[in-house]
mmCIF file of C-alpha atoms in Angstrom:
data_model
loop_
_atom_site.group_PDB
_atom_site.id
_atom_site.type_symbol
_atom_site.label_atom_id
_atom_site.label_comp_id
_atom_site.label_asym_id
_atom_site.label_seq_id
_atom_site.Cartn_x
_atom_site.Cartn_y
_atom_site.Cartn_z
ATOM 1 C CA MET A 25 -45.781 40.008 20.889
ATOM 2 C CA LYS A 26 -48.436 41.957 18.962
ATOM 3 C CA ARG A 27 -51.697 40.244 18.126
ATOM 4 C CA LEU A 28 -54.455 41.005 15.674
ATOM 5 C CA PHE A 29 -57.754 40.428 17.456
ATOM 6 C CA SER A 30 -61.046 40.614 15.624
ATOM 7 C CA PRO A 31 -64.021 39.857 17.856
ATOM 8 C CA TRP A 32 -66.432 40.909 15.107
ATOM 9 C CA ARG A 33 -65.245 37.868 13.115
ATOM 10 C CA SER A 34 -66.386 35.586 15.942
ATOM 11 C CA ALA A 35 -69.801 37.230 15.783
ATOM 12 C CA TYR A 36 -69.833 36.687 12.012
ATOM 13 C CA ILE A 37 -68.938 32.995 12.350
ATOM 14 C CA ALA A 38 -71.470 32.530 15.180
ATOM 15 C CA SER A 39 -74.189 34.116 13.020
ATOM 16 C CA PHE A 40 -74.230 30.969 10.873
ATOM 17 C CA LYS A 41 -75.414 28.748 13.741
ATOM 18 C CA GLY A 42 -78.999 27.817 13.003
ATOM 19 C CA ALA A 43 -79.160 30.254 10.099
ATOM 20 C CA LYS A 44 -80.808 29.168 6.886
ATOM 21 C CA ARG A 45 -77.986 28.895 4.372
ATOM 22 C CA SER A 46 -78.156 29.297 0.653
ATOM 23 C CA ALA A 47 -77.708 26.060 -1.211
ATOM 24 C CA GLY A 48 -74.138 25.221 -2.064
ATOM 25 C CA CYS A 49 -70.862 26.997 -1.531
ATOM 26 C CA LEU A 50 -70.747 30.811 -1.546
ATOM 27 C CA PHE A 51 -67.397 30.877 -3.376
ATOM 28 C CA CYS A 52 -68.608 28.447 -6.050
ATOM 29 C CA ARG A 53 -71.897 30.324 -6.434
ATOM 30 C CA ILE A 54 -70.385 33.782 -6.964
ATOM 31 C CA ALA A 55 -67.740 32.375 -9.337
ATOM 32 C CA LYS A 56 -70.496 30.938 -11.564
ATOM 33 C CA GLN A 57 -72.756 34.011 -11.452
ATOM 34 C CA ARG A 58 -70.444 36.216 -13.543
ATOM 35 C CA LYS A 59 -71.728 39.307 -11.687
ATOM 36 C CA ASP A 60 -68.243 40.471 -10.810
ATOM 37 C CA ALA A 61 -69.022 44.064 -9.793
ATOM 38 C CA GLN A 62 -72.027 42.986 -7.712
ATOM 39 C CA ASN A 63 -70.000 40.256 -5.988
ATOM 40 C CA PHE A 64 -66.855 42.408 -5.611
ATOM 41 C CA ILE A 65 -64.771 40.080 -7.787
ATOM 42 C CA LEU A 66 -61.723 42.046 -8.883
ATOM 43 C CA TRP A 67 -59.880 39.629 -11.153
ATOM 44 C CA ARG A 68 -60.377 36.233 -12.757
ATOM 45 C CA GLY A 69 -57.594 33.857 -13.659
ATOM 46 C CA VAL A 70 -57.701 30.400 -15.194
ATOM 47 C CA HIS A 71 -57.731 28.555 -11.845
ATOM 48 C CA CYS A 72 -58.592 31.263 -9.263
ATOM 49 C CA TYR A 73 -60.275 34.600 -8.755
ATOM 50 C CA LEU A 74 -59.663 37.617 -6.513
ATOM 51 C CA VAL A 75 -62.557 38.952 -4.431
ATOM 52 C CA MET A 76 -63.040 41.558 -1.715
ATOM 53 C CA ASN A 77 -63.947 40.224 1.723
ATOM 54 C CA LEU A 78 -67.391 41.474 2.778
ATOM 55 C CA TYR A 79 -66.397 41.098 6.443
ATOM 56 C CA PRO A 80 -62.909 42.640 6.308
ATOM 57 C CA TYR A 81 -60.276 42.823 9.005
ATOM 58 C CA ASN A 82 -59.141 46.067 7.335
ATOM 59 C CA SER A 83 -60.125 48.122 4.317
ATOM 60 C CA GLY A 84 -58.860 46.360 1.202
ATOM 61 C CA HIS A 85 -59.030 42.848 2.713
ATOM 62 C CA LEU A 86 -59.001 40.545 -0.313
ATOM 63 C CA MET A 87 -59.212 36.800 -0.894
ATOM 64 C CA VAL A 88 -57.738 34.591 -3.617
ATOM 65 C CA VAL A 89 -60.168 31.731 -4.233
ATOM 66 C CA PRO A 90 -59.541 28.653 -6.413
ATOM 67 C CA TYR A 91 -62.475 27.699 -8.637
ATOM 68 C CA LYS A 92 -62.090 24.072 -7.528
ATOM 69 C CA HIS A 93 -64.265 23.347 -4.510
ATOM 70 C CA THR A 94 -62.098 21.648 -1.898
ATOM 71 C CA ALA A 95 -61.222 22.003 1.761
ATOM 72 C CA ASP A 96 -58.017 20.005 1.242
ATOM 73 C CA MET A 97 -54.970 22.087 0.352
ATOM 74 C CA GLY A 98 -53.266 18.880 -0.749
ATOM 75 C CA SER A 99 -55.739 18.500 -3.605
ATOM 76 C CA VAL A 100 -54.965 21.945 -5.060
ATOM 77 C CA SER A 101 -53.008 21.515 -8.303
ATOM 78 C CA ASP A 102 -49.527 22.912 -8.839
ATOM 79 C CA GLU A 103 -50.917 25.217 -11.551
ATOM 80 C CA THR A 104 -53.509 26.563 -9.131
ATOM 81 C CA SER A 105 -50.890 27.072 -6.417
ATOM 82 C CA VAL A 106 -48.717 29.074 -8.813
ATOM 83 C CA GLU A 107 -51.705 31.170 -9.882
ATOM 84 C CA ILE A 108 -52.649 31.841 -6.240
ATOM 85 C CA MET A 109 -49.212 33.377 -5.703
ATOM 86 C CA HIS A 110 -49.358 35.314 -8.983
ATOM 87 C CA ILE A 111 -52.774 36.807 -8.197
ATOM 88 C CA ALA A 112 -51.734 37.584 -4.608
ATOM 89 C CA SER A 113 -48.641 39.401 -5.865
ATOM 90 C CA ARG A 114 -50.685 41.460 -8.354
ATOM 91 C CA ALA A 115 -53.246 42.232 -5.658
ATOM 92 C CA MET A 116 -50.596 43.460 -3.230
ATOM 93 C CA LYS A 117 -49.082 45.709 -5.915
ATOM 94 C CA ALA A 118 -52.535 47.172 -6.617
ATOM 95 C CA LEU A 119 -53.186 47.687 -2.895
ATOM 96 C CA GLU A 120 -49.809 49.427 -2.534
ATOM 97 C CA LYS A 121 -50.793 51.925 -5.249
ATOM 98 C CA VAL A 122 -54.338 52.481 -3.998
ATOM 99 C CA SER A 123 -54.017 52.313 -0.200
ATOM 100 C CA GLU A 124 -50.291 52.577 0.591
ATOM 101 C CA PRO A 125 -50.239 49.940 3.358
ATOM 102 C CA GLN A 126 -47.087 49.448 5.405
ATOM 103 C CA GLY A 127 -47.322 45.662 5.246
ATOM 104 C CA PHE A 128 -49.573 42.677 4.607
ATOM 105 C CA ASN A 129 -50.852 39.556 6.294
ATOM 106 C CA PHE A 130 -51.157 36.789 3.701
ATOM 107 C CA GLY A 131 -52.310 33.238 4.315
ATOM 108 C CA ALA A 132 -55.108 30.754 4.790
ATOM 109 C CA ASN A 133 -57.220 29.542 7.678
ATOM 110 C CA LEU A 134 -57.715 25.866 6.886
ATOM 111 C CA GLY A 135 -60.598 24.366 8.854
ATOM 112 C CA ARG A 136 -63.143 25.739 11.302
ATOM 113 C CA ALA A 137 -60.740 25.364 14.259
ATOM 114 C CA ALA A 138 -58.205 27.545 12.421
ATOM 115 C CA GLY A 139 -60.760 30.342 12.072
ATOM 116 C CA ALA A 140 -62.107 29.693 8.584
ATOM 117 C CA GLY A 141 -65.536 31.271 8.168
ATOM 118 C CA ILE A 142 -65.984 29.187 5.020
ATOM 119 C CA ASP A 143 -64.151 25.989 5.855
ATOM 120 C CA LYS A 144 -65.216 23.777 2.935
ATOM 121 C CA HIS A 145 -63.466 25.831 0.228
ATOM 122 C CA VAL A 146 -59.751 26.703 0.399
ATOM 123 C CA HIS A 147 -59.081 30.444 0.067
ATOM 124 C CA PHE A 148 -56.247 32.827 0.893
ATOM 125 C CA HIS A 149 -56.501 36.172 2.662
ATOM 126 C CA ILE A 150 -54.565 39.317 1.786
ATOM 127 C CA VAL A 151 -54.939 41.856 4.594
ATOM 128 C CA PRO A 152 -53.287 45.260 4.171
ATOM 129 C CA ARG A 153 -51.779 46.556 7.422
ATOM 130 C CA TRP A 154 -50.752 49.931 8.797
ATOM 131 C CA SER A 155 -48.914 50.738 12.003
ATOM 132 C CA GLY A 156 -51.560 51.311 14.664
ATOM 133 C CA ASP A 157 -54.405 49.984 12.501
ATOM 134 C CA THR A 158 -56.152 48.444 15.494
ATOM 135 C CA ASN A 159 -57.788 50.548 18.170
ATOM 136 C CA PHE A 160 -60.170 50.295 21.119
ATOM 137 C CA MET A 161 -63.420 50.151 19.110
ATOM 138 C CA PRO A 162 -63.440 46.419 18.216
ATOM 139 C CA VAL A 163 -62.282 45.347 21.657
ATOM 140 C CA LEU A 164 -64.431 47.554 23.889
ATOM 141 C CA ALA A 165 -67.444 48.339 21.743
ATOM 142 C CA ASP A 166 -67.594 45.306 19.406
ATOM 143 C CA VAL A 167 -67.471 47.770 16.498
ATOM 144 C CA LYS A 168 -65.104 47.657 13.537
ATOM 145 C CA LEU A 169 -64.752 50.913 11.645
ATOM 146 C CA ILE A 170 -63.974 50.562 7.951
ATOM 147 C CA SER A 171 -63.497 54.110 6.745
ATOM 148 C CA GLU A 172 -63.655 53.468 3.011
ATOM 149 C CA ASP A 173 -66.628 52.679 0.808
ATOM 150 C CA MET A 174 -66.194 49.143 -0.566
ATOM 151 C CA ARG A 175 -67.516 50.100 -4.001
ATOM 152 C CA LYS A 176 -64.917 52.908 -4.306
ATOM 153 C CA VAL A 177 -62.133 50.585 -3.164
ATOM 154 C CA TRP A 178 -63.338 47.944 -5.648
ATOM 155 C CA LYS A 179 -63.246 50.465 -8.521
ATOM 156 C CA ALA A 180 -59.786 51.757 -7.604
ATOM 157 C CA LEU A 181 -58.312 48.262 -7.227
ATOM 158 C CA ARG A 182 -60.020 46.999 -10.382
ATOM 159 C CA GLN A 183 -58.519 49.903 -12.335
ATOM 160 C CA GLN A 184 -55.037 49.046 -11.054
ATOM 161 C CA LEU A 185 -55.454 45.364 -11.874
ATOM 162 C CA ILE A 186 -56.649 45.860 -15.456
ATOM 163 C CA SER A 187 -54.090 48.523 -16.362
#
């Protein structure tokens, strides 16, 4: 069985202990700001938006985030659920054109125990994958190498999504 380990994510989650947090929910805050390029928001729908993950597992790691603030998947409307899948599908098509991944991980971590870094707001991860995309650096050196500039990836994906 192959496993995707990401010790740098544990460090990210641990960094919030005792840290002074900004008021309110990060996902709600960036949705309201309307500074899409600054916040790496790629696409806005009626019920959800698509944003790049600032702490990615791999280059091109995206998240589909409902505008509604909830930790309960059961309270997400049917319309929102349909839009989540629609945006995820569009995002994967854009990633295929821009980055040519060999596969994807797609899903949600619901709750802190499940690994959610932001556990009070439901969101879905889209992680592009390539054969051999993990190496010794994260495990032995606690270093994750992302070889692409996020701003360039944002521009390339944004272009694919709006065309």
